GROMACS .gro file of C-alpha atoms in nm:
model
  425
    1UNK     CA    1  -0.040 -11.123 -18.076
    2UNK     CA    2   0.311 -10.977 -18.018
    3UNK     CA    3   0.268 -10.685 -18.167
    4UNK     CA    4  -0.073 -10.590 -18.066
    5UNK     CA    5   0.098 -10.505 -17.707
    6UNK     CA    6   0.268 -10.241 -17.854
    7UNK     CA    7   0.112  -9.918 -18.000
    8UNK     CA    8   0.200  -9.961 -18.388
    9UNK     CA    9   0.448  -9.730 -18.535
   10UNK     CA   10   0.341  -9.365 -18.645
   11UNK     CA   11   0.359  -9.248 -18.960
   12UNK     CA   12   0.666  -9.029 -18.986
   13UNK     CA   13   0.816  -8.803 -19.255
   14UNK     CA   14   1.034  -8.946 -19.544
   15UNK     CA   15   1.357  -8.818 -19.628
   16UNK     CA   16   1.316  -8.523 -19.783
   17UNK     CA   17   1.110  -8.410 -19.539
   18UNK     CA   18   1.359  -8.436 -19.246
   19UNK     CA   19   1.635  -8.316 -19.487
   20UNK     CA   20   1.661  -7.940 -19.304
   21UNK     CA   21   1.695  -8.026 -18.948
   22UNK     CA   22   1.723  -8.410 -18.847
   23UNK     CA   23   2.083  -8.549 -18.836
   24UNK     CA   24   2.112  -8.787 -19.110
   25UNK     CA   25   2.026  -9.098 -19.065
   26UNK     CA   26   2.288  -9.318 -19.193
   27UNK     CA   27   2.505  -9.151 -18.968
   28UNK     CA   28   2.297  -9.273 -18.698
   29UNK     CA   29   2.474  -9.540 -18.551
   30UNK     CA   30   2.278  -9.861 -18.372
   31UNK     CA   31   2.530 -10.126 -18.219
   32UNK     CA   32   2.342 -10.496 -18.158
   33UNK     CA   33   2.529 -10.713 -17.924
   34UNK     CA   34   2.519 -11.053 -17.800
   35UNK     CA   35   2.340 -11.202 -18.125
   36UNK     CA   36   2.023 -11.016 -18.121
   37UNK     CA   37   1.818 -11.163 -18.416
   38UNK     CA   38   1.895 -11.060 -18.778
   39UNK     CA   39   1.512 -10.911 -18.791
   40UNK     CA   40   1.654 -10.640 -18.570
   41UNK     CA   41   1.940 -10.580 -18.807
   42UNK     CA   42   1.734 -10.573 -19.109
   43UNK     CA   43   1.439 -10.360 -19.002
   44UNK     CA   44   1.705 -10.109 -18.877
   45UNK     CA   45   1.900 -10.095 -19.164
   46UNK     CA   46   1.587 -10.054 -19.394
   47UNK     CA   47   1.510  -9.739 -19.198
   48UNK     CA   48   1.809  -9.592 -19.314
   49UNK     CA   49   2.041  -9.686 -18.982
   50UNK     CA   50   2.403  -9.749 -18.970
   51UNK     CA   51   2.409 -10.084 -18.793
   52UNK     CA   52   2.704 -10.285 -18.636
   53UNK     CA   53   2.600 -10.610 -18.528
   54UNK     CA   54   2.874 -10.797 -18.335
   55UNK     CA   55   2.901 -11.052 -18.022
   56UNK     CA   56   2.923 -10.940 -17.644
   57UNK     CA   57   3.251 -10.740 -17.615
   58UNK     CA   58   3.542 -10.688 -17.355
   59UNK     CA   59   3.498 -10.388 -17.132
   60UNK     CA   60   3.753 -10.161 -17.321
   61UNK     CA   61   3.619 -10.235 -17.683
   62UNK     CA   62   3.245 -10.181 -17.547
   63UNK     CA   63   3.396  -9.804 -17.401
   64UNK     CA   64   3.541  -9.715 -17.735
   65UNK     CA   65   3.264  -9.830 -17.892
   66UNK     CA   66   3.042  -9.626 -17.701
   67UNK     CA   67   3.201  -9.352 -17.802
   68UNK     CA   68   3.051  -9.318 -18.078
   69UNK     CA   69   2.725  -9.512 -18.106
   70UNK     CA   70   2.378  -9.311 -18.129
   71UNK     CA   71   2.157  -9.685 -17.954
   72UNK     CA   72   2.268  -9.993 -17.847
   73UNK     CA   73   2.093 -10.329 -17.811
   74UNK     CA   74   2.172 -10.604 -17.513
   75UNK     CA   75   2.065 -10.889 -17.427
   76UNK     CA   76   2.162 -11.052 -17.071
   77UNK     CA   77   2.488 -11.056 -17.084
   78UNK     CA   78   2.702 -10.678 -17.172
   79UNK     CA   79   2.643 -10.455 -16.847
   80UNK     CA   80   2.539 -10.069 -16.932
   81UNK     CA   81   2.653  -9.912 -16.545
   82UNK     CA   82   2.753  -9.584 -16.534
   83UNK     CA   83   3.110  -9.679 -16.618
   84UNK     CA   84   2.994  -9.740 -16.952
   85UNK     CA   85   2.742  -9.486 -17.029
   86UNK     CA   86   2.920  -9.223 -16.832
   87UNK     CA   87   3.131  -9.257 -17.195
   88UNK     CA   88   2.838  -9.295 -17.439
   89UNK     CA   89   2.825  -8.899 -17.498
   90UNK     CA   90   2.566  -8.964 -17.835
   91UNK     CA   91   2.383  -9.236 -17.707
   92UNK     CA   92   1.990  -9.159 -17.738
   93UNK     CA   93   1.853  -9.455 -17.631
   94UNK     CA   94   1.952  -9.845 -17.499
   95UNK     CA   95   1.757 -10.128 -17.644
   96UNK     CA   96   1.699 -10.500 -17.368
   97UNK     CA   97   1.594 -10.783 -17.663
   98UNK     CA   98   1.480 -10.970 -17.361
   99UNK     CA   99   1.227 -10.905 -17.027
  100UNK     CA  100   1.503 -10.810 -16.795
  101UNK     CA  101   1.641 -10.483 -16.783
  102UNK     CA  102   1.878 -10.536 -16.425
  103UNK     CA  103   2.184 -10.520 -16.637
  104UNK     CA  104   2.149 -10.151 -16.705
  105UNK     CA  105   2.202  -9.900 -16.443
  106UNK     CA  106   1.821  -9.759 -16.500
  107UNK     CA  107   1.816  -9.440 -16.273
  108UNK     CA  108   2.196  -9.331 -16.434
  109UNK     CA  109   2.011  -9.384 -16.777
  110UNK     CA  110   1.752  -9.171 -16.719
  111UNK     CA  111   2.000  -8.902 -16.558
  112UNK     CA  112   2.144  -8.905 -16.895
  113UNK     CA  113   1.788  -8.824 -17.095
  114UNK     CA  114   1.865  -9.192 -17.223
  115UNK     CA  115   1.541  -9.381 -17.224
  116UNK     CA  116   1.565  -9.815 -17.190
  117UNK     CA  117   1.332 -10.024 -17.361
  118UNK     CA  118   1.287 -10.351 -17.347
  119UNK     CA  119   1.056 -10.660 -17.476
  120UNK     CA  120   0.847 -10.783 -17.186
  121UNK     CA  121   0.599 -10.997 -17.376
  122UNK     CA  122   0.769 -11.138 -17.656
  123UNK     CA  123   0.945 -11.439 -17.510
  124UNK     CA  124   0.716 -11.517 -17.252
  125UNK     CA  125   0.499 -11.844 -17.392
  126UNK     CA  126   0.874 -11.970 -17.494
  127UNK     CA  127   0.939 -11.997 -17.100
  128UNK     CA  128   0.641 -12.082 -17.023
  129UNK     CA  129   0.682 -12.372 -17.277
  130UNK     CA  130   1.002 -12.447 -17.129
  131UNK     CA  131   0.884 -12.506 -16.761
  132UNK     CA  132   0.563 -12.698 -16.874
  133UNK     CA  133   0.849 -12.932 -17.031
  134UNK     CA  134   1.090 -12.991 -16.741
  135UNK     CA  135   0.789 -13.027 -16.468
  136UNK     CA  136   0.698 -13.349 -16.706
  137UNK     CA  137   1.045 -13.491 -16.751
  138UNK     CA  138   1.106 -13.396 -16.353
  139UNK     CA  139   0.785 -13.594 -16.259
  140UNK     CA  140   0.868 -13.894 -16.507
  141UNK     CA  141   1.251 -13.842 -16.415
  142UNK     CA  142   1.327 -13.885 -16.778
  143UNK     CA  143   1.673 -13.704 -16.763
  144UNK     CA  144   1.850 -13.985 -16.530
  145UNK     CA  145   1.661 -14.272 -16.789
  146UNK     CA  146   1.812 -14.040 -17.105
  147UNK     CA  147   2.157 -14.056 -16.923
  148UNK     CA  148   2.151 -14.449 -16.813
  149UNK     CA  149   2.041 -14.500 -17.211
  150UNK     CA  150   2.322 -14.326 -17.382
  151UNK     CA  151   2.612 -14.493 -17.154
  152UNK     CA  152   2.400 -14.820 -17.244
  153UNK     CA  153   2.189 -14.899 -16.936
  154UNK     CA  154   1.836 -14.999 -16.913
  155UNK     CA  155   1.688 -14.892 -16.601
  156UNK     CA  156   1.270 -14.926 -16.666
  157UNK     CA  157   1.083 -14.867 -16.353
  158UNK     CA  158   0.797 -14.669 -16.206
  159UNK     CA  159   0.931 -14.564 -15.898
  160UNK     CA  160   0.908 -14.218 -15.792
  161UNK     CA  161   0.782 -14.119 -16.119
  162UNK     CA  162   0.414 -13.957 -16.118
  163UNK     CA  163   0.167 -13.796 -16.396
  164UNK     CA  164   0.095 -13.439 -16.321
  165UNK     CA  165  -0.287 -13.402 -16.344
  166UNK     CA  166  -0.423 -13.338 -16.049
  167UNK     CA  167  -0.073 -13.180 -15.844
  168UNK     CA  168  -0.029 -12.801 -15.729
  169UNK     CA  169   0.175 -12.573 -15.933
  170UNK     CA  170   0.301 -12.322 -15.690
  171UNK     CA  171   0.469 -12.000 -15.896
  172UNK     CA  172   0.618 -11.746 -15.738
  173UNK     CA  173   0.615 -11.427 -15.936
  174UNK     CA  174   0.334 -11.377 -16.097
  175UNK     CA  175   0.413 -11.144 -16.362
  176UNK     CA  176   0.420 -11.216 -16.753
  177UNK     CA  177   0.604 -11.553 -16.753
  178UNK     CA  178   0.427 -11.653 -16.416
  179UNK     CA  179   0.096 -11.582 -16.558
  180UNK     CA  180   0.109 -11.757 -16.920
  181UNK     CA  181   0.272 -12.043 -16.687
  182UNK     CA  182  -0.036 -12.043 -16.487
  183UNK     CA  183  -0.271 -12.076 -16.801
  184UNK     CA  184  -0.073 -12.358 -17.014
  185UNK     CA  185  -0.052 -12.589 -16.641
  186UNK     CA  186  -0.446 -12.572 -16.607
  187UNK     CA  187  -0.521 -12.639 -16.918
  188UNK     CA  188  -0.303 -12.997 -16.910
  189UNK     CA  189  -0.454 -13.087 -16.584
  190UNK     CA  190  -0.271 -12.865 -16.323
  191UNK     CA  191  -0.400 -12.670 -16.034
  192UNK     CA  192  -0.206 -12.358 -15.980
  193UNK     CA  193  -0.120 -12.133 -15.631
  194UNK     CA  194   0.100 -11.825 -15.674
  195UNK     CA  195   0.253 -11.620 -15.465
  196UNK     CA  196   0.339 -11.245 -15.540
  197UNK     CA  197   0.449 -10.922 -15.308
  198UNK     CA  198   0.230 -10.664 -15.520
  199UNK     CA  199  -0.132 -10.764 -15.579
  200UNK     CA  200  -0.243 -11.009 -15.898
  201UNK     CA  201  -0.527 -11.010 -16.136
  202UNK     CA  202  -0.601 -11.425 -16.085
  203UNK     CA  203  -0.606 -11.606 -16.400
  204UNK     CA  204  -0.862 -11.880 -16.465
  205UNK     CA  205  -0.897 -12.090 -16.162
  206UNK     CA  206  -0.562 -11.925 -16.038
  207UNK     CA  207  -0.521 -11.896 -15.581
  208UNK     CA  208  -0.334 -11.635 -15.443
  209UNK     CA  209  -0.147 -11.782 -15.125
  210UNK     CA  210  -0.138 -11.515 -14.849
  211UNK     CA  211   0.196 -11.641 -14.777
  212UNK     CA  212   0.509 -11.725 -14.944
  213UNK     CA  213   0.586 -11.991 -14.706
  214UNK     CA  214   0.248 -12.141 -14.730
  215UNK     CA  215   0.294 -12.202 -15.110
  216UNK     CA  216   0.633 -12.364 -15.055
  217UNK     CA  217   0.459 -12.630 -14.802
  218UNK     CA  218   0.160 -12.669 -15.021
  219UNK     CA  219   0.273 -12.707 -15.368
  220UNK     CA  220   0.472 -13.039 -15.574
  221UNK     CA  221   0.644 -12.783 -15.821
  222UNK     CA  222   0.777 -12.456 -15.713
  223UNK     CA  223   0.873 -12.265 -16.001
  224UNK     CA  224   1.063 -11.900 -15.996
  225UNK     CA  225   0.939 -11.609 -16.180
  226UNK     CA  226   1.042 -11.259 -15.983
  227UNK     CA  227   1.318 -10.981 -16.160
  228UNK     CA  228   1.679 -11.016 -16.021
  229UNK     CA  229   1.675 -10.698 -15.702
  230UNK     CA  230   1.793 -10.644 -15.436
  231UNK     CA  231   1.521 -10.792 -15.278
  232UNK     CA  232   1.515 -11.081 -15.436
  233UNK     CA  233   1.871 -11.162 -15.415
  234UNK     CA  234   1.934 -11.498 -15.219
  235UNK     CA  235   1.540 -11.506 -15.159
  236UNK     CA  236   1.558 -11.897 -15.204
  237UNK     CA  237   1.876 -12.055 -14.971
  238UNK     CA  238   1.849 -12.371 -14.748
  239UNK     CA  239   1.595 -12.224 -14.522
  240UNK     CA  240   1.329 -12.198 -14.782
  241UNK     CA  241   1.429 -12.513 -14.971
  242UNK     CA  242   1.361 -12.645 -14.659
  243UNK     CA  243   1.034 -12.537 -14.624
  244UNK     CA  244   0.980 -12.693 -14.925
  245UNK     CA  245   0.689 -13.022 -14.957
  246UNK     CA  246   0.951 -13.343 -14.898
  247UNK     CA  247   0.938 -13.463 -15.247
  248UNK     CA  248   0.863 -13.157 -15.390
  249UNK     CA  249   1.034 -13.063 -15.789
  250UNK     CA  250   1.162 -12.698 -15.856
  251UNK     CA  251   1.245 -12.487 -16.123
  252UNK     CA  252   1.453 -12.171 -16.148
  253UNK     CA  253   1.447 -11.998 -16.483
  254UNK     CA  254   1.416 -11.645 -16.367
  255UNK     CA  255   1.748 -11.519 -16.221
  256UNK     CA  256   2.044 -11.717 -16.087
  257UNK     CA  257   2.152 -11.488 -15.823
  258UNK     CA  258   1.775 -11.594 -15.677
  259UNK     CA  259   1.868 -11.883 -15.548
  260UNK     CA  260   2.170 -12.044 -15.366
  261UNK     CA  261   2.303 -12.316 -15.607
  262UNK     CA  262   2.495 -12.467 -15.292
  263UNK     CA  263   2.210 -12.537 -15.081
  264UNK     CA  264   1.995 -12.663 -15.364
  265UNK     CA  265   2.239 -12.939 -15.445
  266UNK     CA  266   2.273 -13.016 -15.085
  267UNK     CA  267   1.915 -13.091 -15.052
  268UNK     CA  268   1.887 -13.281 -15.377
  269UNK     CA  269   2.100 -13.478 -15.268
  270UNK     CA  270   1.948 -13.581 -14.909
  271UNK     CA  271   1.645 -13.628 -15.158
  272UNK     CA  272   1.448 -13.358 -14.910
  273UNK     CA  273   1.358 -13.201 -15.322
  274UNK     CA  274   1.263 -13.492 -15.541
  275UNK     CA  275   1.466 -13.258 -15.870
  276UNK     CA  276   1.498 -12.957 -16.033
  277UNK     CA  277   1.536 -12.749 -16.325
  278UNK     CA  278   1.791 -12.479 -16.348
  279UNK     CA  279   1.791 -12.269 -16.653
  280UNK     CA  280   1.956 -11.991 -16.492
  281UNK     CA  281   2.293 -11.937 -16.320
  282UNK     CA  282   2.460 -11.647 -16.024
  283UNK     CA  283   2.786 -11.660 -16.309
  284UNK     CA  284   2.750 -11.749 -16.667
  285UNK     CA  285   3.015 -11.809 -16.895
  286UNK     CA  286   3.084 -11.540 -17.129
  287UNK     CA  287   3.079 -11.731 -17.452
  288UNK     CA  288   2.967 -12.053 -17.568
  289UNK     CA  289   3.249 -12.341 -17.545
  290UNK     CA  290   3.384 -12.696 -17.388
  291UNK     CA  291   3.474 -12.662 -17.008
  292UNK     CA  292   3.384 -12.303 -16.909
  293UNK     CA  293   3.088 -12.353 -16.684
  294UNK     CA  294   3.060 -12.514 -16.339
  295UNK     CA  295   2.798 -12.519 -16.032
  296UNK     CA  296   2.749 -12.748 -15.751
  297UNK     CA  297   2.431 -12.857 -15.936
  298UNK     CA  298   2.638 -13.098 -16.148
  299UNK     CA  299   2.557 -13.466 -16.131
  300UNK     CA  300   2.281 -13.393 -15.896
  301UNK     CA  301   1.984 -13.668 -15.899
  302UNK     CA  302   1.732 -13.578 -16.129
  303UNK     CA  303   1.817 -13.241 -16.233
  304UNK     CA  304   1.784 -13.028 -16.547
  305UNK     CA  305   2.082 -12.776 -16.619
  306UNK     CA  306   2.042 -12.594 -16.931
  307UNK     CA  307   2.209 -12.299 -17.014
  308UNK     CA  308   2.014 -12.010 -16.987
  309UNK     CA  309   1.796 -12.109 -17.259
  310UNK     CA  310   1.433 -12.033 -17.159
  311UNK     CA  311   1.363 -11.714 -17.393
  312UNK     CA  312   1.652 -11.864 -17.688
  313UNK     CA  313   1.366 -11.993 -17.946
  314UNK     CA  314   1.365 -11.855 -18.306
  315UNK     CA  315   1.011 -11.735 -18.290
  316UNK     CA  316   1.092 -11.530 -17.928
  317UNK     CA  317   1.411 -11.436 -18.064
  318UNK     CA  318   1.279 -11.310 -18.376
  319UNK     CA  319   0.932 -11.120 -18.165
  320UNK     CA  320   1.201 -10.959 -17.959
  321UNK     CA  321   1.362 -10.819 -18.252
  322UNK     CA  322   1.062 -10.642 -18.416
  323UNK     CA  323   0.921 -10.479 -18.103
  324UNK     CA  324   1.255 -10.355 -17.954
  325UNK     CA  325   1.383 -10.254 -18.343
  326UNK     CA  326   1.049 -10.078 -18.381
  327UNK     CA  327   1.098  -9.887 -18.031
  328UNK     CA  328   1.409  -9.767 -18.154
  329UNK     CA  329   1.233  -9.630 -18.497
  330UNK     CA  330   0.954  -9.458 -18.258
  331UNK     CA  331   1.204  -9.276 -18.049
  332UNK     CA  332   1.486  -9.197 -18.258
  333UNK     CA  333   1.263  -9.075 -18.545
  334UNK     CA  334   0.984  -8.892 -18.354
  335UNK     CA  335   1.074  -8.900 -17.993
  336UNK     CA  336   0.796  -9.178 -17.879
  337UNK     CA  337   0.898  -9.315 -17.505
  338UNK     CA  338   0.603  -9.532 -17.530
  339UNK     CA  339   0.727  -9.877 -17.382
  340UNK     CA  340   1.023  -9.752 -17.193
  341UNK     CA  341   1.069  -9.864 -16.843
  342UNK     CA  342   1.283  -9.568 -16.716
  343UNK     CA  343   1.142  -9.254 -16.879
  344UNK     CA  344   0.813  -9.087 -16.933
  345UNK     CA  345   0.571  -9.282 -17.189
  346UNK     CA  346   0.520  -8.997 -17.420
  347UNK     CA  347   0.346  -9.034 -17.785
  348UNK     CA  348   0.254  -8.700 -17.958
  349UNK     CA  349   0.072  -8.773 -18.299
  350UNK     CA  350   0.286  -8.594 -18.608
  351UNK     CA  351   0.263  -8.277 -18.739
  352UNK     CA  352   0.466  -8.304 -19.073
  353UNK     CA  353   0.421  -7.896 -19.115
  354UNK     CA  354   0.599  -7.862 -18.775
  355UNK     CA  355   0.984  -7.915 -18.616
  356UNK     CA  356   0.979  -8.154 -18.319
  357UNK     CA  357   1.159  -8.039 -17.984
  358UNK     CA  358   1.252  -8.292 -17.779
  359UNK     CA  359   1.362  -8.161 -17.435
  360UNK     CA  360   1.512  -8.362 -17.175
  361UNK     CA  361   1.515  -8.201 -16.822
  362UNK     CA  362   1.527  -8.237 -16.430
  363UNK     CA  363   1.213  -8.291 -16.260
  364UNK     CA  364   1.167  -7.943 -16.119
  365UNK     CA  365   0.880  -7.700 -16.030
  366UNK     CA  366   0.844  -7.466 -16.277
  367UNK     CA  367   1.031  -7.577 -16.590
  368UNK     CA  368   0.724  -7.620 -16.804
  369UNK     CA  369   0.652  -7.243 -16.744
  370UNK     CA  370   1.017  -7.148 -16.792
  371UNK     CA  371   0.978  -7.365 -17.124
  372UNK     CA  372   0.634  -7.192 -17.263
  373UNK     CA  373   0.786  -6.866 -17.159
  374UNK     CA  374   1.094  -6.901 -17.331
  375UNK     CA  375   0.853  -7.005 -17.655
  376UNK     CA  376   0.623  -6.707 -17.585
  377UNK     CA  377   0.929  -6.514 -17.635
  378UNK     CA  378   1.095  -6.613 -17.977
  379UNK     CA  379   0.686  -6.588 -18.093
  380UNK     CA  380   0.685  -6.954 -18.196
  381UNK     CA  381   0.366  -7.127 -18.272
  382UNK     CA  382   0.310  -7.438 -18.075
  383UNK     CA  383   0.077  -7.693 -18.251
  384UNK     CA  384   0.153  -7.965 -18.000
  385UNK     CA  385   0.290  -7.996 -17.683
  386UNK     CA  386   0.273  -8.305 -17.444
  387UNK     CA  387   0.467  -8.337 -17.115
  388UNK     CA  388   0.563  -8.665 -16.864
  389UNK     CA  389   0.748  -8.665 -16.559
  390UNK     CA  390   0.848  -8.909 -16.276
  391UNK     CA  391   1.021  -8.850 -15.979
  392UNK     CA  392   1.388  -8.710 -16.116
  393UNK     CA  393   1.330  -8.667 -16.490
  394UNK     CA  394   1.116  -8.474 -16.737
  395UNK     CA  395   1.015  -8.523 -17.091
  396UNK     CA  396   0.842  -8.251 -17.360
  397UNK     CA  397   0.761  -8.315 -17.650
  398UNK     CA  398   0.682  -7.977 -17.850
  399UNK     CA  399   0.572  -7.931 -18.198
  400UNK     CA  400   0.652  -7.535 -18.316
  401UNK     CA  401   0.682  -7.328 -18.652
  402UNK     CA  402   0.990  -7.421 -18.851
  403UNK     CA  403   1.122  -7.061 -18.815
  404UNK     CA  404   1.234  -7.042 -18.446
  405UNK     CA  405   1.330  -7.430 -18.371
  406UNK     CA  406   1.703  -7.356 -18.426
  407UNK     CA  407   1.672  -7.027 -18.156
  408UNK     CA  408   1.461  -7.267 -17.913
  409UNK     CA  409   1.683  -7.527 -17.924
  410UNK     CA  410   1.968  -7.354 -17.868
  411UNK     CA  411   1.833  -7.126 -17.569
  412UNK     CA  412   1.650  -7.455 -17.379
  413UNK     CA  413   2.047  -7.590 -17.426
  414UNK     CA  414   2.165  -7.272 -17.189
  415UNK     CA  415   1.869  -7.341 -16.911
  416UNK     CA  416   2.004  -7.499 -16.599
  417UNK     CA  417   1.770  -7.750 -16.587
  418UNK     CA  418   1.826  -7.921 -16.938
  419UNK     CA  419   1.942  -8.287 -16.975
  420UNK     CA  420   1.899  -8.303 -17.351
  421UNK     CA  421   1.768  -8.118 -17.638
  422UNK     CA  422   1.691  -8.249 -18.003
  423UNK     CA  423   1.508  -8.101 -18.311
  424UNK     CA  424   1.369  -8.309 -18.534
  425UNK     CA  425   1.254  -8.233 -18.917
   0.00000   0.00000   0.00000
């Protein structure tokens, strides 16, 4: 299912073919932070890539790396601003093994010619999962009976403790997560009511509340699904906890900086929200260890803290690492953008008797004629040609006679409006 979302890979020339022109590719150099799955590793290195696989790294280590590395791979933790990248003078492309791409500085990217691609489907039934979970242990408050067993309680009652056929699922964000949420919840007895700012295709027996308010007074479970922006930023303090159903259980595992962790424990506590599940923090230790993390949401009644876990199963993991490792393969060996989420989503079909041109440039009028006229004159013969653009950058894709790529290359590097050039085989 995973990889049907993606176009598969296109054939593209062996070795000897890209021999005359393409820079080698085990000089290529691919760094993986942050874990990424050892698929990733593997299906890179089998293509011929130098890879370097390491854990998140201080600031000054990820610069000098940087230096010197062709793609990189993140995950949610290593930030790629322009204080980074503005030192990445190889870099080709930046790999997100997870949905969110907020902790790359997209627009900069782009600036660069670097496209970012990320994995927007591949861990999505492992959160949904995940909140299908906690909404039953919230309802049943299993967490406080787990915690009275291990010190050696025995606390068995009913009270305040509910099935969930039959009870309103309200999700706000109704995206990829939101909308595989929305399909597991009805089919164990939920009804479902989402809220989202851009219209929704509804799923199954799915309402659309008009407002976001009206879902919050409606719904027993409010559970978070929107992309960390500006917009979204603080979107859920006391005012809208308040708003809240009395009683009502809710679940954060979308971004931390969504919410306001202080005014969620304050109304957990005057039991105005019957629990919650937090998956997802505003600061997150850098490493795994013993006494690093803190919130306010500690020893809260009936609440779920887990750390940032919702996407970390093997089979997400390992879905994350084919589909971004085989966007890497698509661009790096014949310029394919499809899949990025700051570029142009360009796929040109392979000519193996051609070079490849890969030009880079700033969005402005003209520059495709300036391009065709600068081919018209060296008397290449283009056999392909496909162009994108969005509102600052520009992508081509030409496919010419072997004969003139070095000369084109070298005079779309002089024009004023180039970003990047690369020939390939």
């Amino acid at each position: 299912w995973v990889r049907s979302t993606r176009i598969p890979p296109t054939r593209i020339p062996n070795t000897r073919e890209m021999t005359e022109t393409s820079y080698p590719k085990n000089k290529i150099k691919i760094i993986l932070l942050e874990n990424v799955h050892q698929v990733a590793v593997d299906e890179l290195r089998k293509d011929g890539f130098t890879v370097v696989a390491a854990e998140a790294m201080p600031h000054d280590q990820l610069v000098e790396e940087m230096k010197t590395a062709h793609a990189v791979g993140i995950r949610s933790k290593t930030p790629m601003g322009e204080d980074i990248l503005q030192h990445a003078s190889k870099l080709l492309c930046i790999g997100c093994f997870c949905i969110g791409t907020d902790r790359v500085d997209l627009p900069y990217a782009a600036k660069r010619g670097i496209p970012v691609f990320n994995a927007p489907f591949s861990n999505t039934r492992s959160v949904a999962e995940l909140v299908i979970g906690e909404i039953i242990c919230l309802s049943r408050h299993l967490m406080d009976r787990s915690t009275e067993c291990h010190r050696g309680a025995w606390m068995k009652t009913a009270k305040n403790c509910h099935e969930i056929r039959g009870k309103l699922l309200g999700i706000v964000g109704y995206g990829h997560v939101g909308s595989q949420l929305s399909i597991l919840a009805e089919n164990i007895g939920l009804k479902v009511k989402f809220f989202d700012t851009s219209p929704k295709l509804n799923l199954g027996n799915a309402e659309c509340a008009e407002t976001l308010d009206e879902l919050l007074a409606e719904a027993d479970f409010i559970s978070l699904h929107v992309p960390r922006t500006p917009a979204t930023r603080g979107m859920f303090g006391e005012e809208k906890f308040r708003k809240m159903k009395k009683g009502a259980l809710f679940i954060n595992a979308a971004r931390g900086e969504v919410i306001d962790p202080a005014a969620l424990a304050k109304c957990l506590k005057d039991g105005h929200i019957g629990g919650a599940a937090v998956d997802v923090f505003p600061v997150e230790p850098k490493a795994n260890g013993e006494n690093v993390f803190d919130t306010e949401l500690r020893n809260c009644p009936n609440t779920i803290l887990s750390p940032h876990v919702g996407g970390s199963t093997m089979e997400a993991q390992r879905a994350i690492g084919l589909e971004v490792a085989a966007s890497f393969k698509n661009f790096i060996n014949s310029g394919a953008t499809t899949g990025s989420v700051n570029f142009p989503n360009l796929e040109l079909p392979m000519k193996l008797e051609a070079h490849r041109i890969l030009n880079m440039h700033k969005n402005e009028p003209g520059v495709l004629g300036k391009i065709n006229t600068l081919l018209s004159d060296v008397g290449a013969n283009v056999t392909g040609q496909l162009l994108g653009t969005d509102e600052n950058i520009g992508y081509v894709i030409i496919d010419i006679n072997s004969e003139v790529s070095q000369e084109v290359q070298d005079r779309l590097r002089e024009m004023p409006f180039n970003v990047k050039t690369r020939v390939l085989w």
